[in-house]
């Protein structure tokens, strides 16, 4: 895949919508992110990770897996490749935000060595429920 192509942005938006139906990102949003300096995209047939590197840090913006193939190793493979590529590009640390109520994602990140570095109160809106806190997780690469 060529990261800057419209087809890639459309595929990312489609997969993101399946993974995050409550607030999927648009193809235009993905195209803008892919065109930004330091963008790093890792893909698998049914998963992707989009990150950006700035100086010695790499931030995971989103990690999406097709719900039909969750828990099959795709997300972990994306994470592992991201860690290697970010380190090769000069990043020393990686960080991300994850909803406190997203237990499967939190378990994945914990297994990959991420620990809690902070919290953003009431960050993720929840229809008909209180907003969930975002946990800021980080790890050394």
C-alpha positions as YAML, in Angstrom:
chain: A
units: angstrom
residues:
- id: 1
  name: UNK
  ca: [0.00, 0.00, 0.00]
- id: 2
  name: UNK
  ca: [1.15, 3.50, -0.77]
- id: 3
  name: UNK
  ca: [0.42, 5.44, 2.45]
- id: 4
  name: UNK
  ca: [-0.61, 8.68, 0.69]
- id: 5
  name: UNK
  ca: [-3.10, 7.19, -1.73]
- id: 6
  name: UNK
  ca: [-6.85, 7.83, -1.57]
- id: 7
  name: UNK
  ca: [-7.45, 4.06, -1.72]
- id: 8
  name: UNK
  ca: [-5.42, 3.57, 1.45]
- id: 9
  name: UNK
  ca: [-7.27, 6.34, 3.29]
- id: 10
  name: UNK
  ca: [-10.60, 4.82, 2.23]
- id: 11
  name: UNK
  ca: [-9.53, 1.33, 3.38]
- id: 12
  name: UNK
  ca: [-8.37, 2.70, 6.73]
- id: 13
  name: UNK
  ca: [-11.67, 4.56, 7.21]
- id: 14
  name: UNK
  ca: [-13.68, 1.44, 6.33]
- id: 15
  name: UNK
  ca: [-11.76, -0.77, 8.75]
- id: 16
  name: UNK
  ca: [-11.82, 1.92, 11.45]
- id: 17
  name: UNK
  ca: [-15.63, 2.13, 11.10]
- id: 18
  name: UNK
  ca: [-15.94, -1.62, 11.66]
- id: 19
  name: UNK
  ca: [-13.67, -1.45, 14.69]
- id: 20
  name: UNK
  ca: [-15.00, 1.81, 16.17]
- id: 21
  name: UNK
  ca: [-18.59, 2.20, 15.05]
- id: 22
  name: UNK
  ca: [-19.36, 4.86, 17.66]
- id: 23
  name: UNK
  ca: [-16.91, 7.40, 16.18]
- id: 24
  name: UNK
  ca: [-15.13, 6.27, 13.05]
- id: 25
  name: UNK
  ca: [-12.61, 8.54, 11.39]
- id: 26
  name: UNK
  ca: [-13.28, 9.64, 7.81]
- id: 27
  name: UNK
  ca: [-11.13, 8.95, 4.76]
- id: 28
  name: UNK
  ca: [-10.33, 12.67, 4.69]
- id: 29
  name: UNK
  ca: [-9.09, 12.57, 8.28]
- id: 30
  name: UNK
  ca: [-6.88, 9.60, 7.45]
- id: 31
  name: UNK
  ca: [-5.56, 11.28, 4.31]
- id: 32
  name: UNK
  ca: [-4.61, 14.36, 6.34]
- id: 33
  name: UNK
  ca: [-2.88, 12.27, 9.02]
- id: 34
  name: UNK
  ca: [-1.00, 10.21, 6.43]
- id: 35
  name: UNK
  ca: [0.25, 13.39, 4.77]
- id: 36
  name: UNK
  ca: [1.51, 14.87, 8.04]
- id: 37
  name: UNK
  ca: [5.23, 14.84, 8.90]
- id: 38
  name: UNK
  ca: [6.35, 11.77, 10.81]
- id: 39
  name: UNK
  ca: [3.32, 9.64, 9.91]
- id: 40
  name: UNK
  ca: [3.93, 5.94, 10.34]
- id: 41
  name: UNK
  ca: [1.46, 3.34, 9.05]
- id: 42
  name: UNK
  ca: [1.65, -0.39, 9.78]
- id: 43
  name: UNK
  ca: [-0.86, -2.67, 8.09]
- id: 44
  name: UNK
  ca: [-1.98, -6.26, 8.14]
- id: 45
  name: UNK
  ca: [-4.80, -7.70, 6.00]
- id: 46
  name: UNK
  ca: [-7.34, -7.11, 8.80]
- id: 47
  name: UNK
  ca: [-5.64, -4.52, 11.03]
- id: 48
  name: UNK
  ca: [-3.63, -1.33, 11.01]
- id: 49
  name: UNK
  ca: [-1.78, 1.00, 13.33]
- id: 50
  name: UNK
  ca: [-1.34, 4.68, 12.56]
- id: 51
  name: UNK
  ca: [1.23, 6.66, 14.51]
- id: 52
  name: UNK
  ca: [3.35, 9.75, 14.23]
- id: 53
  name: UNK
  ca: [6.90, 10.35, 15.29]
- id: 54
  name: UNK
  ca: [8.12, 13.69, 16.55]
- id: 55
  name: UNK
  ca: [11.74, 13.96, 17.61]
- id: 56
  name: UNK
  ca: [12.38, 11.10, 20.05]
- id: 57
  name: UNK
  ca: [8.73, 10.19, 20.72]
- id: 58
  name: UNK
  ca: [6.25, 8.11, 18.77]
- id: 59
  name: UNK
  ca: [2.53, 8.41, 19.43]
- id: 60
  name: UNK
  ca: [0.04, 5.72, 18.45]
- id: 61
  name: UNK
  ca: [-2.96, 7.59, 17.08]
- id: 62
  name: UNK
  ca: [-5.15, 4.55, 16.45]
- id: 63
  name: UNK
  ca: [-4.94, 0.78, 16.25]
- id: 64
  name: UNK
  ca: [-7.86, -0.98, 14.58]
- id: 65
  name: UNK
  ca: [-8.61, -4.65, 14.00]
- id: 66
  name: UNK
  ca: [-11.55, -6.08, 12.09]
- id: 67
  name: UNK
  ca: [-13.90, -7.39, 14.81]
- id: 68
  name: UNK
  ca: [-14.23, -10.69, 12.92]
- id: 69
  name: UNK
  ca: [-10.56, -11.51, 13.55]
- id: 70
  name: UNK
  ca: [-9.84, -9.99, 16.93]
- id: 71
  name: UNK
  ca: [-7.51, -11.94, 19.23]
- id: 72
  name: UNK
  ca: [-5.72, -13.49, 16.24]
- id: 73
  name: UNK
  ca: [-2.40, -11.68, 16.70]
- id: 74
  name: UNK
  ca: [-2.94, -8.93, 14.11]
- id: 75
  name: UNK
  ca: [-2.88, -6.06, 16.60]
- id: 76
  name: UNK
  ca: [0.19, -7.40, 18.38]
- id: 77
  name: UNK
  ca: [1.98, -7.85, 15.04]
- id: 78
  name: UNK
  ca: [1.19, -4.23, 14.18]
- id: 79
  name: UNK
  ca: [2.46, -3.10, 17.59]
- id: 80
  name: UNK
  ca: [5.68, -5.08, 17.30]
- id: 81
  name: UNK
  ca: [6.42, -3.69, 13.83]
- id: 82
  name: UNK
  ca: [5.58, -0.18, 15.00]
- id: 83
  name: UNK
  ca: [8.03, -0.47, 17.90]
- id: 84
  name: UNK
  ca: [10.82, -1.61, 15.59]
- id: 85
  name: UNK
  ca: [10.17, 1.03, 12.91]
- id: 86
  name: UNK
  ca: [9.77, 3.86, 15.42]
- id: 87
  name: UNK
  ca: [13.01, 2.86, 17.15]
- id: 88
  name: UNK
  ca: [14.82, 2.67, 13.79]
- id: 89
  name: UNK
  ca: [13.48, 6.16, 12.96]
- id: 90
  name: UNK
  ca: [14.97, 7.55, 16.18]
- id: 91
  name: UNK
  ca: [12.13, 7.35, 18.69]
- id: 92
  name: UNK
  ca: [13.09, 6.48, 22.26]
- id: 93
  name: UNK
  ca: [9.62, 6.34, 23.82]
- id: 94
  name: UNK
  ca: [6.14, 5.45, 22.60]
- id: 95
  name: UNK
  ca: [2.85, 6.58, 24.05]
- id: 96
  name: UNK
  ca: [-0.88, 6.35, 23.40]
- id: 97
  name: UNK
  ca: [-4.28, 7.00, 24.93]
- id: 98
  name: UNK
  ca: [-6.78, 4.22, 25.60]
- id: 99
  name: UNK
  ca: [-10.23, 4.31, 27.17]
- id: 100
  name: UNK
  ca: [-10.16, 3.07, 30.74]
- id: 101
  name: UNK
  ca: [-13.17, 0.85, 29.97]
- id: 102
  name: UNK
  ca: [-11.45, -0.85, 26.98]
- id: 103
  name: UNK
  ca: [-10.15, -3.91, 28.84]
- id: 104
  name: UNK
  ca: [-9.02, -5.89, 25.75]
- id: 105
  name: UNK
  ca: [-6.90, -3.00, 24.46]
- id: 106
  name: UNK
  ca: [-5.47, -2.33, 27.90]
- id: 107
  name: UNK
  ca: [-4.46, -5.99, 28.19]
- id: 108
  name: UNK
  ca: [-2.79, -5.87, 24.76]
- id: 109
  name: UNK
  ca: [-0.79, -2.77, 25.67]
- id: 110
  name: UNK
  ca: [0.17, -4.13, 29.10]
- id: 111
  name: UNK
  ca: [1.44, -7.33, 27.45]
- id: 112
  name: UNK
  ca: [3.52, -5.14, 25.10]
- id: 113
  name: UNK
  ca: [5.16, -3.35, 28.03]
- id: 114
  name: UNK
  ca: [3.07, -0.18, 28.32]
- id: 115
  name: UNK
  ca: [2.41, 1.33, 31.74]
- id: 116
  name: UNK
  ca: [0.15, 4.14, 32.89]
- id: 117
  name: UNK
  ca: [1.78, 7.56, 32.69]
- id: 118
  name: UNK
  ca: [-1.27, 9.76, 33.15]
- id: 119
  name: UNK
  ca: [-5.02, 10.14, 32.90]
- id: 120
  name: UNK
  ca: [-7.38, 12.46, 31.05]
- id: 121
  name: UNK
  ca: [-10.65, 12.64, 32.97]
- id: 122
  name: UNK
  ca: [-13.92, 12.17, 31.05]
- id: 123
  name: UNK
  ca: [-12.11, 12.15, 27.70]
- id: 124
  name: UNK
  ca: [-14.17, 9.61, 25.73]
- id: 125
  name: UNK
  ca: [-17.88, 10.45, 25.41]
- id: 126
  name: UNK
  ca: [-20.28, 7.55, 25.97]
- id: 127
  name: UNK
  ca: [-23.86, 7.88, 24.67]
- id: 128
  name: UNK
  ca: [-26.24, 7.61, 27.60]
- id: 129
  name: UNK
  ca: [-23.42, 7.06, 30.09]
- id: 130
  name: UNK
  ca: [-20.69, 9.06, 31.80]
- id: 131
  name: UNK
  ca: [-17.62, 9.77, 29.67]
- id: 132
  name: UNK
  ca: [-14.73, 7.34, 30.13]
- id: 133
  name: UNK
  ca: [-11.31, 8.44, 31.28]
- id: 134
  name: UNK
  ca: [-8.41, 8.14, 28.86]
- id: 135
  name: UNK
  ca: [-5.33, 6.43, 30.23]
- id: 136
  name: UNK
  ca: [-2.06, 7.72, 28.84]
- id: 137
  name: UNK
  ca: [0.24, 4.72, 28.47]
- id: 138
  name: UNK
  ca: [3.92, 4.76, 27.60]
- id: 139
  name: UNK
  ca: [6.93, 2.52, 27.19]
- id: 140
  name: UNK
  ca: [10.57, 2.79, 26.29]
- id: 141
  name: UNK
  ca: [11.42, 1.48, 22.85]
...
